[in-house]
PDB file of C-alpha atoms in Angstrom:
ATOM      1  CA  MET A   1     316.566 173.662 136.621  1.00 53.00           C
ATOM      2  CA  ASP A   2     318.923 173.376 139.582  1.00 62.00           C
ATOM      3  CA  GLN A   3     322.387 172.369 138.417  1.00 71.00           C
ATOM      4  CA  THR A   4     324.293 172.513 141.671  1.00 78.00           C
ATOM      5  CA  GLY A   5     326.024 169.593 143.303  1.00 93.00           C
ATOM      6  CA  LEU A   6     327.369 168.080 140.082  1.00 98.00           C
ATOM      7  CA  ARG A   7     330.266 165.654 140.387  1.00 98.00           C
ATOM      8  CA  ALA A   8     332.811 164.681 137.756  1.00 98.00           C
ATOM      9  CA  VAL A   9     335.553 162.155 137.170  1.00 98.00           C
ATOM     10  CA  ILE A  10     338.403 163.164 134.851  1.00 98.00           C
ATOM     11  CA  LEU A  11     340.738 160.746 133.115  1.00 98.00           C
ATOM     12  CA  GLY A  12     343.680 162.645 131.663  1.00 97.00           C
ATOM     13  CA  ALA A  13     343.632 165.521 134.162  1.00 97.00           C
ATOM     14  CA  SER A  14     347.381 166.125 134.057  1.00 94.00           C
ATOM     15  CA  GLY A  15     347.408 166.761 130.297  1.00 93.00           C
ATOM     16  CA  ALA A  16     346.971 170.162 128.691  1.00 93.00           C
ATOM     17  CA  VAL A  17     343.197 169.970 128.228  1.00 95.00           C
ATOM     18  CA  GLY A  18     342.743 168.127 131.508  1.00 96.00           C
ATOM     19  CA  ARG A  19     344.539 170.837 133.472  1.00 96.00           C
ATOM     20  CA  GLU A  20     342.268 173.490 132.048  1.00 97.00           C
ATOM     21  CA  LEU A  21     339.222 171.306 132.687  1.00 98.00           C
ATOM     22  CA  VAL A  22     340.158 170.910 136.359  1.00 98.00           C
ATOM     23  CA  VAL A  23     340.344 174.703 136.700  1.00 97.00           C
ATOM     24  CA  GLU A  24     337.090 175.179 134.787  1.00 98.00           C
ATOM     25  CA  LEU A  25     335.114 172.717 136.896  1.00 98.00           C
ATOM     26  CA  THR A  26     336.524 173.665 140.297  1.00 98.00           C
ATOM     27  CA  ASN A  27     335.832 177.346 139.567  1.00 97.00           C
ATOM     28  CA  SER A  28     332.215 176.626 138.675  1.00 97.00           C
ATOM     29  CA  PRO A  29     329.622 176.806 141.482  1.00 96.00           C
ATOM     30  CA  LYS A  30     327.663 174.066 139.722  1.00 97.00           C
ATOM     31  CA  TRP A  31     330.338 171.453 140.351  1.00 98.00           C
ATOM     32  CA  THR A  32     331.027 170.435 143.925  1.00 97.00           C
ATOM     33  CA  GLU A  33     333.444 167.551 143.398  1.00 98.00           C
ATOM     34  CA  VAL A  34     336.070 166.876 140.745  1.00 98.00           C
ATOM     35  CA  ALA A  35     337.774 163.486 141.030  1.00 98.00           C
ATOM     36  CA  VAL A  36     340.913 162.877 138.990  1.00 98.00           C
ATOM     37  CA  ILE A  37     342.799 159.669 138.268  1.00 98.00           C
ATOM     38  CA  VAL A  38     346.447 160.477 137.558  1.00 97.00           C
ATOM     39  CA  ARG A  39     349.919 159.040 137.641  1.00 94.00           C
ATOM     40  CA  ARG A  40     351.329 162.305 138.968  1.00 92.00           C
ATOM     41  CA  LYS A  41     349.908 165.047 141.125  1.00 94.00           C
ATOM     42  CA  LEU A  42     350.488 168.573 139.819  1.00 95.00           C
ATOM     43  CA  ASP A  43     351.875 171.279 142.114  1.00 94.00           C
ATOM     44  CA  GLN A  44     349.486 173.821 140.589  1.00 94.00           C
ATOM     45  CA  TRP A  45     346.539 171.964 142.108  1.00 97.00           C
ATOM     46  CA  ASP A  46     347.693 173.051 145.577  1.00 96.00           C
ATOM     47  CA  THR A  47     347.024 176.683 144.632  1.00 96.00           C
ATOM     48  CA  LEU A  48     343.545 176.255 143.166  1.00 96.00           C
ATOM     49  CA  PRO A  49     341.054 178.709 144.730  1.00 96.00           C
ATOM     50  CA  ASN A  50     338.631 175.826 145.298  1.00 97.00           C
ATOM     51  CA  LYS A  51     341.100 173.006 145.815  1.00 96.00           C
ATOM     52  CA  HIS A  52     338.779 171.417 148.391  1.00 97.00           C
ATOM     53  CA  LYS A  53     336.635 170.252 145.470  1.00 98.00           C
ATOM     54  CA  LEU A  54     339.490 168.261 143.958  1.00 98.00           C
ATOM     55  CA  LYS A  55     339.770 164.585 144.914  1.00 98.00           C
ATOM     56  CA  ILE A  56     343.024 163.079 143.667  1.00 98.00           C
ATOM     57  CA  THR A  57     343.624 159.375 143.143  1.00 97.00           C
ATOM     58  CA  GLN A  58     347.249 158.774 142.253  1.00 97.00           C
ATOM     59  CA  VAL A  59     348.204 155.470 140.637  1.00 97.00           C
ATOM     60  CA  ASP A  60     351.462 153.967 139.434  1.00 95.00           C
ATOM     61  CA  ASN A  61     350.009 152.872 136.116  1.00 94.00           C
ATOM     62  CA  LEU A  62     346.693 153.406 134.373  1.00 97.00           C
ATOM     63  CA  ASP A  63     346.517 149.679 133.655  1.00 97.00           C
ATOM     64  CA  ILE A  64     344.744 149.507 137.017  1.00 97.00           C
ATOM     65  CA  LEU A  65     341.699 150.992 135.300  1.00 98.00           C
ATOM     66  CA  GLU A  66     341.016 147.509 133.953  1.00 97.00           C
ATOM     67  CA  LYS A  67     340.017 146.439 137.472  1.00 97.00           C
ATOM     68  CA  THR A  68     336.540 147.930 137.283  1.00 96.00           C
ATOM     69  CA  ASP A  69     335.444 146.720 140.724  1.00 94.00           C
ATOM     70  CA  GLU A  70     338.124 148.815 142.443  1.00 93.00           C
ATOM     71  CA  TRP A  71     336.468 152.092 141.424  1.00 97.00           C
ATOM     72  CA  LYS A  72     333.147 151.854 143.238  1.00 96.00           C
ATOM     73  CA  LYS A  73     333.805 155.173 144.991  1.00 96.00           C
ATOM     74  CA  TYR A  74     332.629 156.912 141.807  1.00 97.00           C
ATOM     75  CA  ALA A  75     329.107 155.519 142.030  1.00 96.00           C
ATOM     76  CA  ASN A  76     326.453 157.893 140.716  1.00 91.00           C
ATOM     77  CA  TYR A  77     328.746 160.731 139.668  1.00 98.00           C
ATOM     78  CA  ASN A  78     327.279 162.857 136.873  1.00 98.00           C
ATOM     79  CA  THR A  79     329.941 162.896 134.150  1.00 98.00           C
ATOM     80  CA  PHE A  80     333.018 160.870 133.288  1.00 98.00           C
ATOM     81  CA  PHE A  81     335.388 163.016 131.219  1.00 98.00           C
ATOM     82  CA  CYS A  82     338.071 161.308 129.144  1.00 98.00           C
ATOM     83  CA  VAL A  83     340.605 163.780 127.768  1.00 98.00           C
ATOM     84  CA  LEU A  84     343.527 161.384 127.445  1.00 96.00           C
ATOM     85  CA  GLY A  85     345.846 161.908 124.527  1.00 89.00           C
ATOM     86  CA  SER A  86     349.249 160.603 123.514  1.00 85.00           C
ATOM     87  CA  ARG A  87     351.427 161.109 120.435  1.00 80.00           C
ATOM     88  CA  VAL A  88     351.995 158.695 117.603  1.00 78.00           C
ATOM     89  CA  LYS A  89     355.744 159.212 117.970  1.00 75.00           C
ATOM     90  CA  GLU A  90     355.526 157.397 121.324  1.00 78.00           C
ATOM     91  CA  GLY A  91     355.006 154.190 119.335  1.00 86.00           C
ATOM     92  CA  ASP A  92     351.941 152.389 117.999  1.00 90.00           C
ATOM     93  CA  ALA A  93     351.439 150.225 121.094  1.00 93.00           C
ATOM     94  CA  GLN A  94     351.676 153.084 123.589  1.00 94.00           C
ATOM     95  CA  PHE A  95     349.501 155.395 121.506  1.00 92.00           C
ATOM     96  CA  THR A  96     346.851 152.685 121.160  1.00 96.00           C
ATOM     97  CA  LYS A  97     346.894 151.962 124.890  1.00 96.00           C
ATOM     98  CA  VAL A  98     346.452 155.614 125.916  1.00 96.00           C
ATOM     99  CA  ASP A  99     343.978 156.681 123.233  1.00 97.00           C
ATOM    100  CA  LEU A 100     341.930 153.493 122.892  1.00 97.00           C
ATOM    101  CA  THR A 101     342.402 150.951 125.687  1.00 98.00           C
ATOM    102  CA  TYR A 102     342.314 153.327 128.662  1.00 98.00           C
ATOM    103  CA  PRO A 103     339.223 155.245 127.463  1.00 98.00           C
ATOM    104  CA  ILE A 104     337.445 151.900 127.065  1.00 98.00           C
ATOM    105  CA  TYR A 105     338.423 150.947 130.633  1.00 98.00           C
ATOM    106  CA  GLY A 106     337.047 154.321 131.711  1.00 98.00           C
ATOM    107  CA  GLY A 107     333.804 153.445 129.998  1.00 98.00           C
ATOM    108  CA  HIS A 108     333.570 150.217 131.972  1.00 98.00           C
ATOM    109  CA  ILE A 109     334.087 152.150 135.205  1.00 98.00           C
ATOM    110  CA  ALA A 110     331.412 154.670 134.282  1.00 98.00           C
ATOM    111  CA  ARG A 111     328.915 151.968 133.318  1.00 97.00           C
ATOM    112  CA  ALA A 112     329.587 149.936 136.456  1.00 97.00           C
ATOM    113  CA  ASN A 113     329.015 152.995 138.638  1.00 98.00           C
ATOM    114  CA  ALA A 114     325.879 154.275 136.900  1.00 97.00           C
ATOM    115  CA  ILE A 115     327.545 157.465 135.666  1.00 98.00           C
ATOM    116  CA  PRO A 116     325.029 158.508 132.994  1.00 97.00           C
ATOM    117  CA  HIS A 117     327.195 160.808 130.896  1.00 98.00           C
ATOM    118  CA  TYR A 118     330.513 159.964 129.229  1.00 98.00           C
ATOM    119  CA  SER A 119     332.355 162.887 127.631  1.00 98.00           C
ATOM    120  CA  LEU A 120     334.982 161.727 125.127  1.00 98.00           C
ATOM    121  CA  LEU A 121     337.544 164.002 123.485  1.00 98.00           C
ATOM    122  CA  THR A 122     338.706 162.707 120.103  1.00 97.00           C
ATOM    123  CA  SER A 123     339.696 164.707 117.027  1.00 93.00           C
ATOM    124  CA  ILE A 124     338.489 166.090 113.758  1.00 92.00           C
ATOM    125  CA  GLY A 125     338.964 163.470 111.050  1.00 91.00           C
ATOM    126  CA  ALA A 126     338.326 160.497 113.350  1.00 95.00           C
ATOM    127  CA  ASP A 127     337.679 157.484 111.113  1.00 95.00           C
ATOM    128  CA  LYS A 128     338.056 153.829 112.071  1.00 97.00           C
ATOM    129  CA  GLY A 129     338.846 153.025 108.432  1.00 97.00           C
ATOM    130  CA  SER A 130     341.627 155.592 108.097  1.00 94.00           C
ATOM    131  CA  MET A 131     345.042 154.527 106.829  1.00 94.00           C
ATOM    132  CA  PHE A 132     346.610 156.832 109.415  1.00 91.00           C
ATOM    133  CA  LEU A 133     347.049 155.479 112.935  1.00 91.00           C
ATOM    134  CA  TYR A 134     346.043 158.693 114.698  1.00 90.00           C
ATOM    135  CA  THR A 135     342.674 159.187 113.019  1.00 92.00           C
ATOM    136  CA  ARG A 136     342.013 155.425 112.906  1.00 94.00           C
ATOM    137  CA  ILE A 137     342.440 155.030 116.676  1.00 95.00           C
ATOM    138  CA  LYS A 138     340.229 158.076 117.276  1.00 96.00           C
ATOM    139  CA  GLY A 139     337.548 156.467 115.129  1.00 97.00           C
ATOM    140  CA  LEU A 140     337.895 153.120 116.870  1.00 98.00           C
ATOM    141  CA  VAL A 141     337.556 154.634 120.346  1.00 98.00           C
ATOM    142  CA  GLU A 142     334.419 156.486 119.252  1.00 98.00           C
ATOM    143  CA  GLU A 143     332.951 153.206 118.011  1.00 98.00           C
ATOM    144  CA  ALA A 144     333.952 151.302 121.160  1.00 98.00           C
ATOM    145  CA  LEU A 145     332.416 153.838 123.534  1.00 98.00           C
ATOM    146  CA  THR A 146     329.259 154.079 121.438  1.00 98.00           C
ATOM    147  CA  LYS A 147     328.824 150.316 121.750  1.00 97.00           C
ATOM    148  CA  GLN A 148     328.818 150.635 125.536  1.00 97.00           C
ATOM    149  CA  SER A 149     325.385 152.291 125.217  1.00 95.00           C
ATOM    150  CA  PHE A 150     325.621 155.026 127.821  1.00 97.00           C
ATOM    151  CA  PRO A 151     322.455 156.921 128.657  1.00 97.00           C
ATOM    152  CA  TYR A 152     324.305 159.916 127.204  1.00 98.00           C
ATOM    153  CA  LEU A 153     327.584 159.967 125.277  1.00 98.00           C
ATOM    154  CA  THR A 154     329.105 163.085 123.792  1.00 98.00           C
ATOM    155  CA  ILE A 155     331.999 162.848 121.365  1.00 98.00           C
ATOM    156  CA  HIS A 156     334.039 166.004 120.856  1.00 98.00           C
ATOM    157  CA  ARG A 157     335.882 166.175 117.559  1.00 97.00           C
ATOM    158  CA  ALA A 158     338.118 169.128 118.272  1.00 96.00           C
ATOM    159  CA  GLY A 159     340.293 170.757 115.649  1.00 92.00           C
ATOM    160  CA  ALA A 160     343.885 171.807 116.299  1.00 88.00           C
ATOM    161  CA  ILE A 161     344.203 172.615 119.997  1.00 90.00           C
ATOM    162  CA  LEU A 162     346.109 175.849 120.464  1.00 87.00           C
ATOM    163  CA  ASN A 163     348.143 177.159 123.399  1.00 76.00           C
ATOM    164  CA  ARG A 164     348.625 173.950 125.333  1.00 54.00           C
ATOM    165  CA  VAL A 165     350.398 175.247 128.421  1.00 62.00           C
ATOM    166  CA  ASN A 166     352.454 172.125 129.123  1.00 59.00           C
ATOM    167  CA  ASP A 167     352.305 170.293 125.812  1.00 54.00           C
ATOM    168  CA  GLU A 168     352.913 172.598 122.881  1.00 52.00           C
ATOM    169  CA  ARG A 169     353.002 170.765 119.569  1.00 50.00           C
ATOM    170  CA  ILE A 170     354.841 172.176 116.583  1.00 47.00           C
ATOM    171  CA  GLY A 171     352.161 171.201 114.092  1.00 44.00           C
ATOM    172  CA  GLU A 172     349.406 172.914 116.045  1.00 45.00           C
ATOM    173  CA  THR A 173     351.553 176.002 116.562  1.00 48.00           C
ATOM    174  CA  ILE A 174     351.988 176.298 112.791  1.00 44.00           C
ATOM    175  CA  LEU A 175     348.248 175.780 112.194  1.00 45.00           C
ATOM    176  CA  LYS A 176     347.566 178.796 114.398  1.00 49.00           C
ATOM    177  CA  TYR A 177     348.651 181.013 111.534  1.00 47.00           C
ATOM    178  CA  ILE A 178     346.838 179.187 108.740  1.00 48.00           C
ATOM    179  CA  PRO A 179     343.307 180.420 107.958  1.00 54.00           C
ATOM    180  CA  PHE A 180     340.423 178.051 107.202  1.00 61.00           C
ATOM    181  CA  ILE A 181     341.845 175.348 109.487  1.00 80.00           C
ATOM    182  CA  ASP A 182     339.559 174.230 112.326  1.00 89.00           C
ATOM    183  CA  LYS A 183     341.174 175.165 115.618  1.00 90.00           C
ATOM    184  CA  ILE A 184     340.287 175.934 119.226  1.00 93.00           C
ATOM    185  CA  GLU A 185     342.104 177.390 122.230  1.00 93.00           C
ATOM    186  CA  CYS A 186     342.843 174.875 124.974  1.00 93.00           C
ATOM    187  CA  LYS A 187     341.013 176.984 127.586  1.00 96.00           C
ATOM    188  CA  ASP A 188     338.007 177.385 125.299  1.00 97.00           C
ATOM    189  CA  LEU A 189     337.865 173.641 124.751  1.00 98.00           C
ATOM    190  CA  ALA A 190     337.816 173.015 128.499  1.00 98.00           C
ATOM    191  CA  LYS A 191     334.953 175.468 128.912  1.00 98.00           C
ATOM    192  CA  ALA A 192     333.067 173.822 126.066  1.00 98.00           C
ATOM    193  CA  LEU A 193     333.401 170.440 127.770  1.00 98.00           C
ATOM    194  CA  ARG A 194     331.946 171.880 130.970  1.00 98.00           C
ATOM    195  CA  VAL A 195     329.031 173.538 129.183  1.00 98.00           C
ATOM    196  CA  ASP A 196     328.355 170.345 127.236  1.00 98.00           C
ATOM    197  CA  ALA A 197     328.261 168.289 130.446  1.00 98.00           C
ATOM    198  CA  GLU A 198     325.805 170.711 132.007  1.00 97.00           C
ATOM    199  CA  LYS A 199     323.619 170.449 128.919  1.00 96.00           C
ATOM    200  CA  ALA A 200     323.764 166.657 129.148  1.00 96.00           C
ATOM    201  CA  TYR A 201     322.623 166.852 132.771  1.00 96.00           C
ATOM    202  CA  VAL A 202     319.596 168.967 131.805  1.00 95.00           C
ATOM    203  CA  ASP A 203     318.753 166.663 128.912  1.00 95.00           C
ATOM    204  CA  LEU A 204     318.922 163.610 131.158  1.00 95.00           C
ATOM    205  CA  GLN A 205     316.300 165.130 133.470  1.00 92.00           C
ATOM    206  CA  ASN A 206     313.829 165.384 130.593  1.00 91.00           C
ATOM    207  CA  PRO A 207     311.200 162.628 130.957  1.00 88.00           C
ATOM    208  CA  ASN A 208     311.123 162.343 127.165  1.00 87.00           C
ATOM    209  CA  GLN A 209     314.873 161.765 126.959  1.00 85.00           C
ATOM    210  CA  LYS A 210     315.800 158.680 124.956  1.00 84.00           C
ATOM    211  CA  ASP A 211     317.367 155.749 126.779  1.00 84.00           C
ATOM    212  CA  PHE A 212     320.504 156.030 124.658  1.00 89.00           C
ATOM    213  CA  THR A 213     321.812 159.283 123.161  1.00 94.00           C
ATOM    214  CA  VAL A 214     325.016 160.019 121.260  1.00 96.00           C
ATOM    215  CA  ARG A 215     325.836 163.608 120.392  1.00 97.00           C
ATOM    216  CA  LEU A 216     328.751 164.464 118.137  1.00 97.00           C
ATOM    217  CA  ASN A 217     330.191 167.920 118.729  1.00 98.00           C
ATOM    218  CA  THR A 218     332.084 169.430 115.829  1.00 97.00           C
ATOM    219  CA  ASN A 219     334.804 172.011 116.363  1.00 97.00           C
ATOM    220  CA  LYS A 220     332.324 174.757 115.481  1.00 97.00           C
ATOM    221  CA  MET A 221     329.871 173.482 118.087  1.00 97.00           C
ATOM    222  CA  LEU A 222     332.646 173.441 120.670  1.00 98.00           C
ATOM    223  CA  LEU A 223     333.524 177.027 119.812  1.00 97.00           C
ATOM    224  CA  ASP A 224     329.866 177.989 120.238  1.00 97.00           C
ATOM    225  CA  PHE A 225     329.727 176.253 123.629  1.00 98.00           C
ATOM    226  CA  SER A 226     332.845 178.134 124.748  1.00 97.00           C
ATOM    227  CA  LYS A 227     331.069 181.459 124.181  1.00 96.00           C
ATOM    228  CA  GLN A 228     328.167 180.645 126.487  1.00 92.00           C
TER     229      GLN A 228
END
């Protein structure tokens, strides 16, 4: 099946995973346009081999995502990637806004523009009933996006993300050396997200495809995707 001419929107493109995802998609001949919504434009994007594919929308604040009608330029794109991620140490309100509120706004934009596939990065241990803020918010955002009933939603519960180029975290650096802990390289995760989106596109072309599909990718599944 022909998979050329795919178009993506990325929310969270300036973060560690988002940066790798931009490179992954722009390098792929299957993707012809990669639109990013960011508060700051990265200098490294000027040196991308296929920078003509990158369409940058720079905003002062992501609160503007709430205004769904202002994003009609993304009508009929193929995948909406949300790889936003903050830290609990930034405060409960800020963490909740970045990891829950903004992804939900992104969902509204995708639904309003008939983008059939929403790709959501959460975390291993996501549980809306958790006593811990981090895993509770991850569980709540999974639930909220599921309720939006996309034609195709994939939820990626990644383990510890290693070798974040611009956002190294002490805890994840330590986990690198501990066996039996689920983990994945940042570059491998970005590749897995691309491969998953291409699989979603193929599935959506199947006449027997269900009207509403949710696929949960474990860390192991993401690792398998990254080897394809």
